[in-house]
């Protein structure tokens, strides 16, 4: 950490998230602003092993801030899980005198980065890019704001049909380990209930809610992969026992990942990209950038990975009041 | 033609489609423009039987042109399929001296209307409101333009992820009997193939296309319910025999029905709503309004229902050229 | 404050903002949840004087959470500025035994409410609804997130043309007293500079930035009504002295106010609406609801009105780094 | 025309329009499909003179179908208006053995192309790319559908504010010589009137319409540059004599040009791009591709340029009926 960083490489890894390109742009421009050379590694750890690494300049990242996905592409790498793979990756970086890494991704990305740091002692910083908002140490991850808006826009469209036909719709949204997209899109979409992984809701409870309500059409938002079952399973159980509504299911799926990022995700990603470069310059390593109460923080690996990101109980309380 | 029409009732029936509200608004305002009284029947034939009928004025339909769904709601009616149900419906209309009907819906709606006309000799006109664009006698049905754009916007989002990960996505769109949404959203979404109900495509043919291509990510659009199988089934078959890509499936489902209509659907619905009222005034009955080569036409029941709406072969040819 | 509140009236005042309807809905449903009766006052203080007041139930606010504008309408009231006007307003409330008020609006709204409270000692709470994000005491006002996204979407479209023609575009956004929309939409839109009311930027400074840059097209975002001049004036001055670019101006204007609110504004409005009702029940009065670091706060009149909402200097710093 | 075409160059010229990239893609892929080599000329005629010409392959135009603007950029060229400039342009083409040109643009583009053809006898075809829909010989130009939807989305947002405040809004849209955007966005936006270049509307007529109406808020759409005056001028005249409403003006400006194209524009551009290449192969030259009643047509220079594109009188009739 005593030696000055001169050459930074940036890459994206794991599932893509809207705003990743804004983060890449910020890393590149901040690097140049601080007179560092900057390189792109394509296809995450896979490209690091395959030596898919190219230098970038300020114009390389022009006209990308508004684009979904990641221009650096992302991939899973089995080889990076082996010591040989990581050694190869390290040698490719060394060959170009790259002396620091910025990774953009979720917890899997940070875990790989942590291991790499431990083995080769190269400064590394992770930027949280995942739509799930499931990382402790930051109020928001990049992509979450956009994905929630995408879910809400889809729910708004489905509501048109629900209202036109007096139907009950079950809408499955993303968030296998975190109910943030589900609870917020449920509140914003005017759903009667949001079923999240953090809380079991029984069919009895749900039917009681539907039964008490005098709404002529209703929406239930379900986070995929939760312990209460999939949207399809829950719908089936409700349908068997509660016949007031004509019941339908829609699974939003991958369309929640893409799309042009919101201003919020673009600004968040811009802040975090700059903070990653400035963190490296200040000698930080093995940390994940976060934003807590509007301030940049740097979370070490243990803090980030050993805690659970908990759902805000206030959101559950609000959802209940509004569903009357 | 001998007796002047004085009181017109309008209703929506079958699946909702974006632009139905614009059509309702046009029927109401055109009726008033021509000094007719105008009534809303809620929930289609079901409301006609239940006497859920109210008078409207020009302001009743203010601020609805931009809304998806139908403010008059829609429902399926088993009772209307019985002579007793239709008799009840007729009496409710007669009680209010309603002497003409405008229905907005698809082929099921027109079939019911035709039967009603035959039994009670009341002038009736149907406006084609369905996202599927599957009715002969009109170049476009109301809702189709919006639904296709909704599908394309979803495909654009999925492409972000496909490109970021070098994946193959199968995207299922609506259009059980008509490939219009699939072929047009496939061309507009840059898909390598669109699988439509009108044409069988074998897994061999599809794999050959994928194999010849040097694209690093690909999209295949599949119309639901076609004879080539569902998106899920086709994806499974491809995946078993062609492992180059990581394969994913997204089913767009009901979100294609809703949403604010495009300018095209609003203007089309406005034209057709006015044409329906003017057709009734001119003595037309038992016809469906259509637009052929930008001109209003009135199609009789046989013409509309006994022909098949065929897919434009030029679209298939174009799709093939562009997918190289 | 000792006596229990039983009847709450809600109204919107000042310029409309996306999310106001979500706030109205939350006030209505929270009131009912806590067994209060709830009334709508139409057209703000004007309707209070004109006795345009109606009772609401939970279903009255169904299907409005996604709509822009305000279903309760808003108006300026000269008469409310007179003691006689306020007296009349008070009597209309008294007649219905309304014993608490929730107002949704900006600083003018809160000022009127404060005066009304001082004169008649009726419990009042204000919810900050304004796109400008110019109220101290809250991190976000309702409508700001949506308006910034609307501005960014417009900037994205203009960028397409700027890039196609190597042009310099000046884009005027809202925010007469606050640069939040300008600075955030500038960062998110990839602008080379954002000119905000809080900071004077000279033509010399701007030209120097443009001159140093090697961008082939550029965007400058300008907050309306700032001391650096309007977009039109600044563009003219730049154009006279710097001829590298073809220069164009677009004034976004009122389209920034409307539109369906983002999830963020809907959830913020929902929280604040509930907090307003709960604040009244807890005996709070003459305060404005706010959110600070994700927690609800209640700001008294002096705190809110005597401080200036300052721009986050970090945003200015970030904007500068990214514009290289 | 007897000799076979082997090398085609494509370029965009004049104002950018959404869908131009889809047209470029179709020209490139169709050329390759028919075993031609294909080249891009950047910045229109200017780049042709500057020798800014590069070969393309099928992958060069991947992931562009959804993008607004033109990846080939566009520019005005004074030098191309001189015989020397055109000579230089021709020599640059000749050097690469380019033996046919496809231009995408408006009437100015076609005029330049026609002159070039007359002078150098090189086969040329023009594709109509302009948002104004002001070219005879085709039912639709590329970009018009998208621009009209963009205008309507803006109008929808403004309506939220108009309704919230009982205001009269004047909204200026593009279309200096053609009222298509104005009349269609007026109908689709629920405007009380659309003022178009093809028809003079006096302030008296407009005030009479407003006066007769019992609408509490109203929108008037005005095409820029028409003989009835600008939106600002008309608003001022109305405001001086008709004080019922609070009057506001919004000028949509350049944001109408950009944005991701609709499915309609993408499919239209795809068809036309293929038709341009097939036309060249069939020996056609000095023509503009068009679509009449869903069929591809080729219009010669005189037909296209000596006729006026007239507004469909049916649209004016409909607008009137709906504005009651």
Short mmCIF file of C-alpha atoms in Angstrom, two decimals, chain A residues 10-169:
data_model
loop_
_atom_site.label_atom_id
_atom_site.label_comp_id
_atom_site.label_asym_id
_atom_site.label_seq_id
_atom_site.Cartn_x
_atom_site.Cartn_y
_atom_site.Cartn_z
CA UNK A 10 -12.04 -2.49 -14.09
CA UNK A 11 -14.42 -5.35 -14.80
CA UNK A 12 -18.00 -6.52 -14.25
CA UNK A 13 -18.94 -9.92 -12.91
CA UNK A 14 -22.05 -11.87 -11.97
CA UNK A 15 -25.54 -10.95 -13.18
CA UNK A 16 -25.74 -7.69 -15.09
CA UNK A 17 -27.51 -4.70 -13.54
CA UNK A 18 -28.60 -1.35 -14.98
CA UNK A 19 -26.07 1.30 -14.01
CA UNK A 20 -23.01 -0.95 -14.40
CA UNK A 21 -22.01 1.07 -17.46
CA UNK A 22 -22.31 4.32 -15.49
CA UNK A 23 -20.01 2.79 -12.87
CA UNK A 24 -17.49 1.69 -15.51
CA UNK A 25 -17.52 5.20 -16.98
CA UNK A 26 -16.93 6.75 -13.57
CA UNK A 27 -14.04 4.39 -12.78
CA UNK A 28 -12.44 5.17 -16.13
CA UNK A 29 -12.86 8.93 -15.95
CA UNK A 30 -11.83 9.17 -12.29
CA UNK A 31 -8.73 7.11 -13.05
CA UNK A 32 -7.78 9.48 -15.84
CA UNK A 33 -8.67 12.51 -13.71
CA UNK A 34 -6.13 11.25 -11.14
CA UNK A 35 -3.57 10.51 -13.86
CA UNK A 36 -3.84 6.75 -13.69
CA UNK A 37 -3.86 4.45 -16.66
CA UNK A 38 -7.00 2.38 -16.88
CA UNK A 39 -7.77 -0.99 -18.47
CA UNK A 40 -10.91 -2.94 -19.20
CA UNK A 41 -11.08 -6.63 -18.45
CA UNK A 42 -13.81 -8.21 -20.58
CA UNK A 43 -16.06 -11.02 -19.32
CA UNK A 44 -15.04 -10.75 -15.66
CA UNK A 45 -12.68 -13.30 -14.17
CA UNK A 46 -12.98 -15.39 -17.33
CA UNK A 47 -11.49 -12.62 -19.45
CA UNK A 48 -8.81 -11.98 -16.84
CA UNK A 49 -7.65 -15.57 -17.32
CA UNK A 50 -8.05 -15.35 -21.13
CA UNK A 51 -6.06 -12.11 -21.21
CA UNK A 52 -9.01 -10.21 -22.68
CA UNK A 53 -7.70 -6.89 -21.38
CA UNK A 54 -7.51 -3.57 -23.23
CA UNK A 55 -6.52 0.00 -22.32
CA UNK A 56 -9.27 2.64 -22.24
CA UNK A 57 -9.41 6.42 -22.52
CA UNK A 58 -12.02 9.00 -21.51
CA UNK A 59 -13.83 8.75 -24.86
CA UNK A 60 -14.03 4.91 -24.70
CA UNK A 61 -16.83 5.30 -22.20
CA UNK A 62 -18.75 8.06 -23.99
CA UNK A 63 -22.45 7.51 -24.70
CA UNK A 64 -22.75 4.49 -22.38
CA UNK A 65 -24.15 6.07 -19.18
CA UNK A 66 -27.71 5.49 -20.42
CA UNK A 67 -27.30 1.88 -21.49
CA UNK A 68 -28.46 -1.21 -19.63
CA UNK A 69 -26.28 -4.30 -19.28
CA UNK A 70 -22.50 -4.03 -19.24
CA UNK A 71 -20.28 -3.12 -22.16
CA UNK A 72 -17.49 -5.13 -20.47
CA UNK A 73 -19.71 -8.22 -20.48
CA UNK A 74 -19.93 -10.65 -17.63
CA UNK A 75 -19.42 -14.39 -17.33
CA UNK A 76 -19.14 -17.15 -14.78
CA UNK A 77 -15.67 -18.61 -14.48
CA UNK A 78 -15.10 -22.11 -13.20
CA UNK A 79 -11.39 -21.77 -13.85
CA UNK A 80 -11.07 -18.79 -11.52
CA UNK A 81 -12.14 -21.09 -8.69
CA UNK A 82 -8.90 -23.01 -9.13
CA UNK A 83 -5.49 -21.75 -7.89
CA UNK A 84 -4.12 -22.29 -11.41
CA UNK A 85 -6.82 -20.09 -12.91
CA UNK A 86 -6.19 -17.29 -10.46
CA UNK A 87 -2.43 -17.56 -11.04
CA UNK A 88 -2.95 -17.17 -14.77
CA UNK A 89 -5.20 -14.16 -14.18
CA UNK A 90 -2.63 -12.56 -11.92
CA UNK A 91 0.12 -13.02 -14.48
CA UNK A 92 -1.95 -11.34 -17.17
CA UNK A 93 -2.40 -8.33 -14.92
CA UNK A 94 1.25 -8.27 -13.93
CA UNK A 95 2.36 -8.41 -17.55
CA UNK A 96 0.62 -5.05 -18.06
CA UNK A 97 1.80 -3.68 -14.71
CA UNK A 98 -1.80 -3.39 -13.54
CA UNK A 99 -1.51 -2.73 -9.83
CA UNK A 100 -5.13 -2.38 -8.66
CA UNK A 101 -8.55 -3.82 -9.48
CA UNK A 102 -12.08 -2.46 -9.38
CA UNK A 103 -14.80 -5.10 -9.64
CA UNK A 104 -18.48 -4.33 -10.18
CA UNK A 105 -20.85 -7.09 -9.06
CA UNK A 106 -22.58 -8.84 -6.18
CA UNK A 107 -21.47 -11.05 -3.31
CA UNK A 108 -19.98 -13.77 -5.53
CA UNK A 109 -17.84 -11.14 -7.22
CA UNK A 110 -16.62 -9.78 -3.89
CA UNK A 111 -15.82 -13.29 -2.62
CA UNK A 112 -13.62 -13.98 -5.66
CA UNK A 113 -11.96 -10.59 -5.29
CA UNK A 114 -11.25 -11.18 -1.60
CA UNK A 115 -9.57 -14.50 -2.36
CA UNK A 116 -7.51 -12.90 -5.12
CA UNK A 117 -6.41 -10.14 -2.76
CA UNK A 118 -5.41 -12.63 -0.08
CA UNK A 119 -3.34 -14.63 -2.54
CA UNK A 120 -1.61 -11.88 -4.51
CA UNK A 121 -1.84 -8.84 -2.23
CA UNK A 122 -2.99 -6.61 -5.10
CA UNK A 123 -5.25 -3.71 -3.99
CA UNK A 124 -8.89 -4.45 -4.84
CA UNK A 125 -12.19 -2.63 -4.37
CA UNK A 126 -15.67 -3.91 -5.11
CA UNK A 127 -18.64 -1.79 -6.26
CA UNK A 128 -22.03 -3.33 -5.43
CA UNK A 129 -23.84 -3.87 -8.72
CA UNK A 130 -26.90 -6.10 -8.38
CA UNK A 131 -30.60 -5.43 -8.73
CA UNK A 132 -31.42 -7.35 -5.55
CA UNK A 133 -30.28 -4.73 -2.99
CA UNK A 134 -29.21 -7.66 -0.84
CA UNK A 135 -25.78 -6.47 0.34
CA UNK A 136 -25.27 -5.19 3.88
CA UNK A 137 -23.15 -2.08 4.25
CA UNK A 138 -24.94 -0.04 1.63
CA UNK A 139 -28.40 1.47 1.55
CA UNK A 140 -28.64 0.85 -2.18
CA UNK A 141 -26.94 -1.38 -4.73
CA UNK A 142 -26.58 -0.26 -8.35
CA UNK A 143 -29.51 -1.43 -10.45
CA UNK A 144 -32.04 -1.81 -7.69
CA UNK A 145 -33.83 1.51 -8.30
CA UNK A 146 -34.18 0.75 -12.02
CA UNK A 147 -35.31 -2.85 -11.50
CA UNK A 148 -37.96 -1.76 -9.02
CA UNK A 149 -39.28 0.84 -11.43
CA UNK A 150 -39.32 -1.75 -14.21
CA UNK A 151 -41.34 -4.07 -11.98
CA UNK A 152 -43.75 -1.25 -11.07
CA UNK A 153 -44.26 -0.28 -14.72
CA UNK A 154 -45.12 -3.90 -15.50
CA UNK A 155 -47.49 -4.03 -12.51
CA UNK A 156 -49.18 -0.83 -13.72
CA UNK A 157 -49.88 -2.51 -17.05
CA UNK A 158 -51.20 -5.64 -15.41
CA UNK A 159 -53.45 -3.53 -13.19
CA UNK A 160 -55.19 -2.20 -16.31
CA UNK A 161 -56.26 -5.74 -17.12
CA UNK A 162 -57.00 -6.69 -13.50
CA UNK A 163 -59.34 -3.71 -13.16
CA UNK A 164 -61.00 -4.32 -16.52
CA UNK A 165 -61.90 -7.88 -15.57
CA UNK A 166 -62.15 -7.91 -11.74
CA UNK A 167 -59.27 -10.32 -11.51
CA UNK A 168 -56.67 -11.39 -8.97
CA UNK A 169 -53.14 -11.33 -10.38
#
